[in-house]
Amino acid sequence: MATVTLKGNPINTSGELPKVGSKAPDFSLTTTDLGTKSLSDFAGSKVVLNIFPSIDTGTCAQSVRTFNEKASSLENTKVLCISHDLPFAQARFCGAEGLENVINLSDYKDGSFGKAYGLNFTTGPLEALHSRSVVVIDEEGTVTYTEQVQETTEEPNYEAALKAL
């Protein structure tokens, strides 16, 4: 279990992020066209997991915008934006914003991604949603960087994540 804060109030998660140097847990998430993608679908590419509570909050939306902008110049890298939001909400947001360099994936069906990565909130008003986190995975599926943002209302350290690529 990890503890982060939401507006200064402590909230707990279901576990810990995968350790740097470990194999990233596989997952099965829903795409905006209601298909399914797993980590193995991105084998051979570097992967940035931009994980957040909901696309409908300002900080979460900004993280998607920022990673979309940064992703346009990254070689052999996929940026996956992951939340519990319905795939329709994710598609609506990116369509309205004109964001085409990120891949939105939803954990709405069973929350298994959040459980495998240890980041489902278990207490507080965001219970069952994902803790704001970034995980960078290399071409072989090894975790090279993790960040669980300590204050949920703050943005992740984009530069540190991108440096890990």
mmCIF file with all atom_site columns, C-alpha atoms in Angstrom:
data_model
loop_
_atom_site.group_PDB
_atom_site.id
_atom_site.type_symbol
_atom_site.label_atom_id
_atom_site.label_alt_id
_atom_site.label_comp_id
_atom_site.label_asym_id
_atom_site.label_entity_id
_atom_site.label_seq_id
_atom_site.pdbx_PDB_ins_code
_atom_site.Cartn_x
_atom_site.Cartn_y
_atom_site.Cartn_z
_atom_site.occupancy
_atom_site.B_iso_or_equiv
_atom_site.pdbx_formal_charge
_atom_site.auth_seq_id
_atom_site.auth_comp_id
_atom_site.auth_asym_id
_atom_site.auth_atom_id
_atom_site.pdbx_PDB_model_num
ATOM 1   C CA . MET A 1 1   ? 0.000   0.000  0.000   1.00 0.00 ? 1   MET A CA 1
ATOM 2   C CA . ALA A 1 2   ? 1.139   3.526  -0.788  1.00 0.00 ? 2   ALA A CA 1
ATOM 3   C CA . THR A 1 3   ? -0.217  6.745  0.661   1.00 0.00 ? 3   THR A CA 1
ATOM 4   C CA . VAL A 1 4   ? -0.632  9.910  -1.391  1.00 0.00 ? 4   VAL A CA 1
ATOM 5   C CA . THR A 1 5   ? -2.743  12.986 -0.778  1.00 0.00 ? 5   THR A CA 1
ATOM 6   C CA . LEU A 1 6   ? -5.746  14.684 -2.334  1.00 0.00 ? 6   LEU A CA 1
ATOM 7   C CA . LYS A 1 7   ? -5.780  18.376 -1.414  1.00 0.00 ? 7   LYS A CA 1
ATOM 8   C CA . GLY A 1 8   ? -3.541  17.510 1.534   1.00 0.00 ? 8   GLY A CA 1
ATOM 9   C CA . ASN A 1 9   ? -5.724  14.661 2.829   1.00 0.00 ? 9   ASN A CA 1
ATOM 10  C CA . PRO A 1 10  ? -4.104  11.195 2.908   1.00 0.00 ? 10  PRO A CA 1
ATOM 11  C CA . ILE A 1 11  ? -5.557  8.464  0.699   1.00 0.00 ? 11  ILE A CA 1
ATOM 12  C CA . ASN A 1 12  ? -4.265  4.918  0.217   1.00 0.00 ? 12  ASN A CA 1
ATOM 13  C CA . THR A 1 13  ? -3.680  2.767  -2.822  1.00 0.00 ? 13  THR A CA 1
ATOM 14  C CA . SER A 1 14  ? -4.036  -0.972 -3.252  1.00 0.00 ? 14  SER A CA 1
ATOM 15  C CA . GLY A 1 15  ? -0.284  -1.617 -3.472  1.00 0.00 ? 15  GLY A CA 1
ATOM 16  C CA . GLU A 1 16  ? 2.980   -0.314 -4.866  1.00 0.00 ? 16  GLU A CA 1
ATOM 17  C CA . LEU A 1 17  ? 4.001   0.485  -8.424  1.00 0.00 ? 17  LEU A CA 1
ATOM 18  C CA . PRO A 1 18  ? 6.186   -2.133 -10.131 1.00 0.00 ? 18  PRO A CA 1
ATOM 19  C CA . LYS A 1 19  ? 9.869   -1.789 -9.243  1.00 0.00 ? 19  LYS A CA 1
ATOM 20  C CA . VAL A 1 20  ? 12.336  -0.319 -11.718 1.00 0.00 ? 20  VAL A CA 1
ATOM 21  C CA . GLY A 1 21  ? 14.138  -3.250 -13.351 1.00 0.00 ? 21  GLY A CA 1
ATOM 22  C CA . SER A 1 22  ? 11.158  -5.619 -13.047 1.00 0.00 ? 22  SER A CA 1
ATOM 23  C CA . LYS A 1 23  ? 9.024   -6.921 -15.895 1.00 0.00 ? 23  LYS A CA 1
ATOM 24  C CA . ALA A 1 24  ? 5.938   -4.773 -16.358 1.00 0.00 ? 24  ALA A CA 1
ATOM 25  C CA . PRO A 1 25  ? 2.716   -6.651 -15.590 1.00 0.00 ? 25  PRO A CA 1
ATOM 26  C CA . ASP A 1 26  ? 0.678   -7.389 -18.704 1.00 0.00 ? 26  ASP A CA 1
ATOM 27  C CA . PHE A 1 27  ? -2.792  -5.918 -18.951 1.00 0.00 ? 27  PHE A CA 1
ATOM 28  C CA . SER A 1 28  ? -5.952  -5.983 -21.001 1.00 0.00 ? 28  SER A CA 1
ATOM 29  C CA . LEU A 1 29  ? -7.609  -2.593 -21.448 1.00 0.00 ? 29  LEU A CA 1
ATOM 30  C CA . THR A 1 30  ? -10.461 -1.253 -23.572 1.00 0.00 ? 30  THR A CA 1
ATOM 31  C CA . THR A 1 31  ? -9.737  1.052  -26.519 1.00 0.00 ? 31  THR A CA 1
ATOM 32  C CA . THR A 1 32  ? -11.914 3.984  -27.562 1.00 0.00 ? 32  THR A CA 1
ATOM 33  C CA . ASP A 1 33  ? -13.458 1.807  -30.304 1.00 0.00 ? 33  ASP A CA 1
ATOM 34  C CA . LEU A 1 34  ? -14.287 -0.856 -27.651 1.00 0.00 ? 34  LEU A CA 1
ATOM 35  C CA . GLY A 1 35  ? -11.499 -3.177 -28.774 1.00 0.00 ? 35  GLY A CA 1
ATOM 36  C CA . THR A 1 36  ? -8.866  -4.563 -26.452 1.00 0.00 ? 36  THR A CA 1
ATOM 37  C CA . LYS A 1 37  ? -5.158  -3.815 -26.152 1.00 0.00 ? 37  LYS A CA 1
ATOM 38  C CA . SER A 1 38  ? -2.561  -5.460 -23.963 1.00 0.00 ? 38  SER A CA 1
ATOM 39  C CA . LEU A 1 39  ? 1.014   -4.547 -23.146 1.00 0.00 ? 39  LEU A CA 1
ATOM 40  C CA . SER A 1 40  ? 2.185   -7.260 -25.540 1.00 0.00 ? 40  SER A CA 1
ATOM 41  C CA . ASP A 1 41  ? 0.554   -5.313 -28.405 1.00 0.00 ? 41  ASP A CA 1
ATOM 42  C CA . PHE A 1 42  ? 3.283   -2.699 -27.911 1.00 0.00 ? 42  PHE A CA 1
ATOM 43  C CA . ALA A 1 43  ? 6.238   -5.127 -27.736 1.00 0.00 ? 43  ALA A CA 1
ATOM 44  C CA . GLY A 1 44  ? 9.331   -3.680 -29.390 1.00 0.00 ? 44  GLY A CA 1
ATOM 45  C CA . SER A 1 45  ? 8.294   -0.095 -28.590 1.00 0.00 ? 45  SER A CA 1
ATOM 46  C CA . LYS A 1 46  ? 9.086   2.054  -25.598 1.00 0.00 ? 46  LYS A CA 1
ATOM 47  C CA . VAL A 1 47  ? 5.899   2.698  -23.658 1.00 0.00 ? 47  VAL A CA 1
ATOM 48  C CA . VAL A 1 48  ? 4.902   5.551  -21.371 1.00 0.00 ? 48  VAL A CA 1
ATOM 49  C CA . LEU A 1 49  ? 1.899   4.806  -19.163 1.00 0.00 ? 49  LEU A CA 1
ATOM 50  C CA . ASN A 1 50  ? 0.236   8.097  -18.206 1.00 0.00 ? 50  ASN A CA 1
ATOM 51  C CA . ILE A 1 51  ? -2.190  6.959  -15.507 1.00 0.00 ? 51  ILE A CA 1
ATOM 52  C CA . PHE A 1 52  ? -4.747  9.239  -13.862 1.00 0.00 ? 52  PHE A CA 1
ATOM 53  C CA . PRO A 1 53  ? -8.123  9.334  -12.051 1.00 0.00 ? 53  PRO A CA 1
ATOM 54  C CA . SER A 1 54  ? -10.367 10.945 -14.719 1.00 0.00 ? 54  SER A CA 1
ATOM 55  C CA . ILE A 1 55  ? -9.999  12.750 -18.038 1.00 0.00 ? 55  ILE A CA 1
ATOM 56  C CA . ASP A 1 56  ? -12.721 15.142 -16.844 1.00 0.00 ? 56  ASP A CA 1
ATOM 57  C CA . THR A 1 57  ? -10.485 16.927 -14.327 1.00 0.00 ? 57  THR A CA 1
ATOM 58  C CA . GLY A 1 58  ? -8.130  19.775 -15.179 1.00 0.00 ? 58  GLY A CA 1
ATOM 59  C CA . THR A 1 59  ? -4.886  18.145 -14.075 1.00 0.00 ? 59  THR A CA 1
ATOM 60  C CA . CYS A 1 60  ? -5.661  14.840 -15.765 1.00 0.00 ? 60  CYS A CA 1
ATOM 61  C CA . ALA A 1 61  ? -6.653  16.578 -18.981 1.00 0.00 ? 61  ALA A CA 1
ATOM 62  C CA . GLN A 1 62  ? -3.443  18.625 -18.897 1.00 0.00 ? 62  GLN A CA 1
ATOM 63  C CA . SER A 1 63  ? -1.319  15.489 -18.513 1.00 0.00 ? 63  SER A CA 1
ATOM 64  C CA . VAL A 1 64  ? -2.923  14.036 -21.651 1.00 0.00 ? 64  VAL A CA 1
ATOM 65  C CA . ARG A 1 65  ? -2.329  17.295 -23.556 1.00 0.00 ? 65  ARG A CA 1
ATOM 66  C CA . THR A 1 66  ? 1.290   17.531 -22.404 1.00 0.00 ? 66  THR A CA 1
ATOM 67  C CA . PHE A 1 67  ? 2.141   13.919 -23.191 1.00 0.00 ? 67  PHE A CA 1
ATOM 68  C CA . ASN A 1 68  ? 0.389   14.290 -26.578 1.00 0.00 ? 68  ASN A CA 1
ATOM 69  C CA . GLU A 1 69  ? 2.645   17.260 -27.367 1.00 0.00 ? 69  GLU A CA 1
ATOM 70  C CA . LYS A 1 70  ? 5.809   15.481 -26.197 1.00 0.00 ? 70  LYS A CA 1
ATOM 71  C CA . ALA A 1 71  ? 4.914   12.216 -27.952 1.00 0.00 ? 71  ALA A CA 1
ATOM 72  C CA . SER A 1 72  ? 4.960   13.830 -31.374 1.00 0.00 ? 72  SER A CA 1
ATOM 73  C CA . SER A 1 73  ? 8.778   13.962 -31.271 1.00 0.00 ? 73  SER A CA 1
ATOM 74  C CA . LEU A 1 74  ? 9.496   10.574 -29.656 1.00 0.00 ? 74  LEU A CA 1
ATOM 75  C CA . GLU A 1 75  ? 10.876  7.745  -31.786 1.00 0.00 ? 75  GLU A CA 1
ATOM 76  C CA . ASN A 1 76  ? 9.595   4.188  -31.314 1.00 0.00 ? 76  ASN A CA 1
ATOM 77  C CA . THR A 1 77  ? 7.523   5.296  -28.311 1.00 0.00 ? 77  THR A CA 1
ATOM 78  C CA . LYS A 1 78  ? 3.831   4.907  -27.528 1.00 0.00 ? 78  LYS A CA 1
ATOM 79  C CA . VAL A 1 79  ? 2.114   7.005  -24.877 1.00 0.00 ? 79  VAL A CA 1
ATOM 80  C CA . LEU A 1 80  ? -0.839  5.206  -23.305 1.00 0.00 ? 80  LEU A CA 1
ATOM 81  C CA . CYS A 1 81  ? -3.264  7.335  -21.284 1.00 0.00 ? 81  CYS A CA 1
ATOM 82  C CA . ILE A 1 82  ? -5.058  5.082  -18.817 1.00 0.00 ? 82  ILE A CA 1
ATOM 83  C CA . SER A 1 83  ? -8.003  5.760  -16.519 1.00 0.00 ? 83  SER A CA 1
ATOM 84  C CA . HIS A 1 84  ? -11.330 4.312  -15.411 1.00 0.00 ? 84  HIS A CA 1
ATOM 85  C CA . ASP A 1 85  ? -13.166 6.716  -17.723 1.00 0.00 ? 85  ASP A CA 1
ATOM 86  C CA . LEU A 1 86  ? -15.515 5.195  -20.239 1.00 0.00 ? 86  LEU A CA 1
ATOM 87  C CA . PRO A 1 87  ? -13.874 4.849  -23.669 1.00 0.00 ? 87  PRO A CA 1
ATOM 88  C CA . PHE A 1 88  ? -16.509 7.250  -25.052 1.00 0.00 ? 88  PHE A CA 1
ATOM 89  C CA . ALA A 1 89  ? -15.383 10.029 -22.693 1.00 0.00 ? 89  ALA A CA 1
ATOM 90  C CA . GLN A 1 90  ? -11.742 9.455  -23.613 1.00 0.00 ? 90  GLN A CA 1
ATOM 91  C CA . ALA A 1 91  ? -12.556 9.595  -27.348 1.00 0.00 ? 91  ALA A CA 1
ATOM 92  C CA . ARG A 1 92  ? -14.717 12.693 -26.896 1.00 0.00 ? 92  ARG A CA 1
ATOM 93  C CA . PHE A 1 93  ? -11.961 14.538 -25.055 1.00 0.00 ? 93  PHE A CA 1
ATOM 94  C CA . CYS A 1 94  ? -9.191  13.725 -27.530 1.00 0.00 ? 94  CYS A CA 1
ATOM 95  C CA . GLY A 1 95  ? -11.477 14.446 -30.493 1.00 0.00 ? 95  GLY A CA 1
ATOM 96  C CA . ALA A 1 96  ? -12.480 17.836 -29.107 1.00 0.00 ? 96  ALA A CA 1
ATOM 97  C CA . GLU A 1 97  ? -8.853  18.676 -28.300 1.00 0.00 ? 97  GLU A CA 1
ATOM 98  C CA . GLY A 1 98  ? -7.436  17.339 -31.590 1.00 0.00 ? 98  GLY A CA 1
ATOM 99  C CA . LEU A 1 99  ? -5.051  14.998 -29.756 1.00 0.00 ? 99  LEU A CA 1
ATOM 100 C CA . GLU A 1 100 ? -3.701  12.260 -32.023 1.00 0.00 ? 100 GLU A CA 1
ATOM 101 C CA . ASN A 1 101 ? -0.336  11.252 -30.529 1.00 0.00 ? 101 ASN A CA 1
ATOM 102 C CA . VAL A 1 102 ? -1.592  9.336  -27.479 1.00 0.00 ? 102 VAL A CA 1
ATOM 103 C CA . ILE A 1 103 ? -3.562  6.118  -27.123 1.00 0.00 ? 103 ILE A CA 1
ATOM 104 C CA . ASN A 1 104 ? -6.416  6.162  -24.626 1.00 0.00 ? 104 ASN A CA 1
ATOM 105 C CA . LEU A 1 105 ? -7.190  2.963  -22.746 1.00 0.00 ? 105 LEU A CA 1
ATOM 106 C CA . SER A 1 106 ? -9.867  2.312  -20.151 1.00 0.00 ? 106 SER A CA 1
ATOM 107 C CA . ASP A 1 107 ? -9.781  0.063  -17.075 1.00 0.00 ? 107 ASP A CA 1
ATOM 108 C CA . TYR A 1 108 ? -13.533 0.499  -16.543 1.00 0.00 ? 108 TYR A CA 1
ATOM 109 C CA . LYS A 1 109 ? -14.515 -3.169 -16.861 1.00 0.00 ? 109 LYS A CA 1
ATOM 110 C CA . ASP A 1 110 ? -12.871 -4.732 -13.830 1.00 0.00 ? 110 ASP A CA 1
ATOM 111 C CA . GLY A 1 111 ? -10.061 -2.522 -12.574 1.00 0.00 ? 111 GLY A CA 1
ATOM 112 C CA . SER A 1 112 ? -7.537  -5.318 -13.099 1.00 0.00 ? 112 SER A CA 1
ATOM 113 C CA . PHE A 1 113 ? -4.907  -2.942 -14.484 1.00 0.00 ? 113 PHE A CA 1
ATOM 114 C CA . GLY A 1 114 ? -5.057  -0.795 -11.353 1.00 0.00 ? 114 GLY A CA 1
ATOM 115 C CA . LYS A 1 115 ? -4.832  -3.895 -9.185  1.00 0.00 ? 115 LYS A CA 1
ATOM 116 C CA . ALA A 1 116 ? -1.845  -5.317 -11.117 1.00 0.00 ? 116 ALA A CA 1
ATOM 117 C CA . TYR A 1 117 ? -0.004  -1.997 -10.930 1.00 0.00 ? 117 TYR A CA 1
ATOM 118 C CA . GLY A 1 118 ? -0.987  -1.371 -7.271  1.00 0.00 ? 118 GLY A CA 1
ATOM 119 C CA . LEU A 1 119 ? -2.535  2.027  -7.879  1.00 0.00 ? 119 LEU A CA 1
ATOM 120 C CA . ASN A 1 120 ? -6.278  1.776  -7.256  1.00 0.00 ? 120 ASN A CA 1
ATOM 121 C CA . PHE A 1 121 ? -7.352  4.156  -4.508  1.00 0.00 ? 121 PHE A CA 1
ATOM 122 C CA . THR A 1 122 ? -8.760  2.166  -1.586  1.00 0.00 ? 122 THR A CA 1
ATOM 123 C CA . THR A 1 123 ? -9.823  5.131  0.551   1.00 0.00 ? 123 THR A CA 1
ATOM 124 C CA . GLY A 1 124 ? -11.080 8.671  0.067   1.00 0.00 ? 124 GLY A CA 1
ATOM 125 C CA . PRO A 1 125 ? -13.453 10.305 -2.405  1.00 0.00 ? 125 PRO A CA 1
ATOM 126 C CA . LEU A 1 126 ? -11.634 8.828  -5.430  1.00 0.00 ? 126 LEU A CA 1
ATOM 127 C CA . GLU A 1 127 ? -11.907 5.262  -4.141  1.00 0.00 ? 127 GLU A CA 1
ATOM 128 C CA . ALA A 1 128 ? -11.498 2.678  -6.956  1.00 0.00 ? 128 ALA A CA 1
ATOM 129 C CA . LEU A 1 129 ? -10.023 5.227  -9.385  1.00 0.00 ? 129 LEU A CA 1
ATOM 130 C CA . HIS A 1 130 ? -6.321  5.267  -10.290 1.00 0.00 ? 130 HIS A CA 1
ATOM 131 C CA . SER A 1 131 ? -3.624  7.198  -8.480  1.00 0.00 ? 131 SER A CA 1
ATOM 132 C CA . ARG A 1 132 ? -1.848  9.672  -10.776 1.00 0.00 ? 132 ARG A CA 1
ATOM 133 C CA . SER A 1 133 ? 1.265   7.810  -11.896 1.00 0.00 ? 133 SER A CA 1
ATOM 134 C CA . VAL A 1 134 ? 3.718   7.418  -14.737 1.00 0.00 ? 134 VAL A CA 1
ATOM 135 C CA . VAL A 1 135 ? 5.439   4.160  -15.657 1.00 0.00 ? 135 VAL A CA 1
ATOM 136 C CA . VAL A 1 136 ? 8.029   3.944  -18.441 1.00 0.00 ? 136 VAL A CA 1
ATOM 137 C CA . ILE A 1 137 ? 8.679   0.555  -20.028 1.00 0.00 ? 137 ILE A CA 1
ATOM 138 C CA . ASP A 1 138 ? 11.482  -0.292 -22.466 1.00 0.00 ? 138 ASP A CA 1
ATOM 139 C CA . GLU A 1 139 ? 11.240  -2.338 -25.678 1.00 0.00 ? 139 GLU A CA 1
ATOM 140 C CA . GLU A 1 140 ? 11.734  -5.601 -23.762 1.00 0.00 ? 140 GLU A CA 1
ATOM 141 C CA . GLY A 1 141 ? 8.935   -4.901 -21.274 1.00 0.00 ? 141 GLY A CA 1
ATOM 142 C CA . THR A 1 142 ? 11.163  -3.851 -18.379 1.00 0.00 ? 142 THR A CA 1
ATOM 143 C CA . VAL A 1 143 ? 10.153  -0.973 -16.121 1.00 0.00 ? 143 VAL A CA 1
ATOM 144 C CA . THR A 1 144 ? 12.735  1.827  -16.379 1.00 0.00 ? 144 THR A CA 1
ATOM 145 C CA . TYR A 1 145 ? 10.961  4.587  -14.433 1.00 0.00 ? 145 TYR A CA 1
ATOM 146 C CA . THR A 1 146 ? 8.021   5.044  -12.080 1.00 0.00 ? 146 THR A CA 1
ATOM 147 C CA . GLU A 1 147 ? 6.441   8.011  -10.397 1.00 0.00 ? 147 GLU A CA 1
ATOM 148 C CA . GLN A 1 148 ? 3.388   8.026  -8.188  1.00 0.00 ? 148 GLN A CA 1
ATOM 149 C CA . VAL A 1 149 ? 2.513   11.704 -7.827  1.00 0.00 ? 149 VAL A CA 1
ATOM 150 C CA . GLN A 1 150 ? 2.342   12.432 -4.109  1.00 0.00 ? 150 GLN A CA 1
ATOM 151 C CA . GLU A 1 151 ? -0.312  15.169 -4.337  1.00 0.00 ? 151 GLU A CA 1
ATOM 152 C CA . THR A 1 152 ? -3.049  13.988 -6.685  1.00 0.00 ? 152 THR A CA 1
ATOM 153 C CA . THR A 1 153 ? -3.918  17.506 -7.836  1.00 0.00 ? 153 THR A CA 1
ATOM 154 C CA . GLU A 1 154 ? -0.378  18.054 -9.180  1.00 0.00 ? 154 GLU A CA 1
ATOM 155 C CA . GLU A 1 155 ? 1.051   17.074 -12.566 1.00 0.00 ? 155 GLU A CA 1
ATOM 156 C CA . PRO A 1 156 ? 3.682   14.364 -13.006 1.00 0.00 ? 156 PRO A CA 1
ATOM 157 C CA . ASN A 1 157 ? 7.350   15.095 -13.681 1.00 0.00 ? 157 ASN A CA 1
ATOM 158 C CA . TYR A 1 158 ? 7.199   14.933 -17.484 1.00 0.00 ? 158 TYR A CA 1
ATOM 159 C CA . GLU A 1 159 ? 10.893  15.613 -18.022 1.00 0.00 ? 159 GLU A CA 1
ATOM 160 C CA . ALA A 1 160 ? 12.041  12.828 -15.674 1.00 0.00 ? 160 ALA A CA 1
ATOM 161 C CA . ALA A 1 161 ? 9.716   10.354 -17.405 1.00 0.00 ? 161 ALA A CA 1
ATOM 162 C CA . LEU A 1 162 ? 10.904  11.341 -20.861 1.00 0.00 ? 162 LEU A CA 1
ATOM 163 C CA . LYS A 1 163 ? 14.551  11.238 -19.755 1.00 0.00 ? 163 LYS A CA 1
ATOM 164 C CA . ALA A 1 164 ? 14.005  7.592  -18.748 1.00 0.00 ? 164 ALA A CA 1
ATOM 165 C CA . LEU A 1 165 ? 13.261  6.759  -22.384 1.00 0.00 ? 165 LEU A CA 1
#
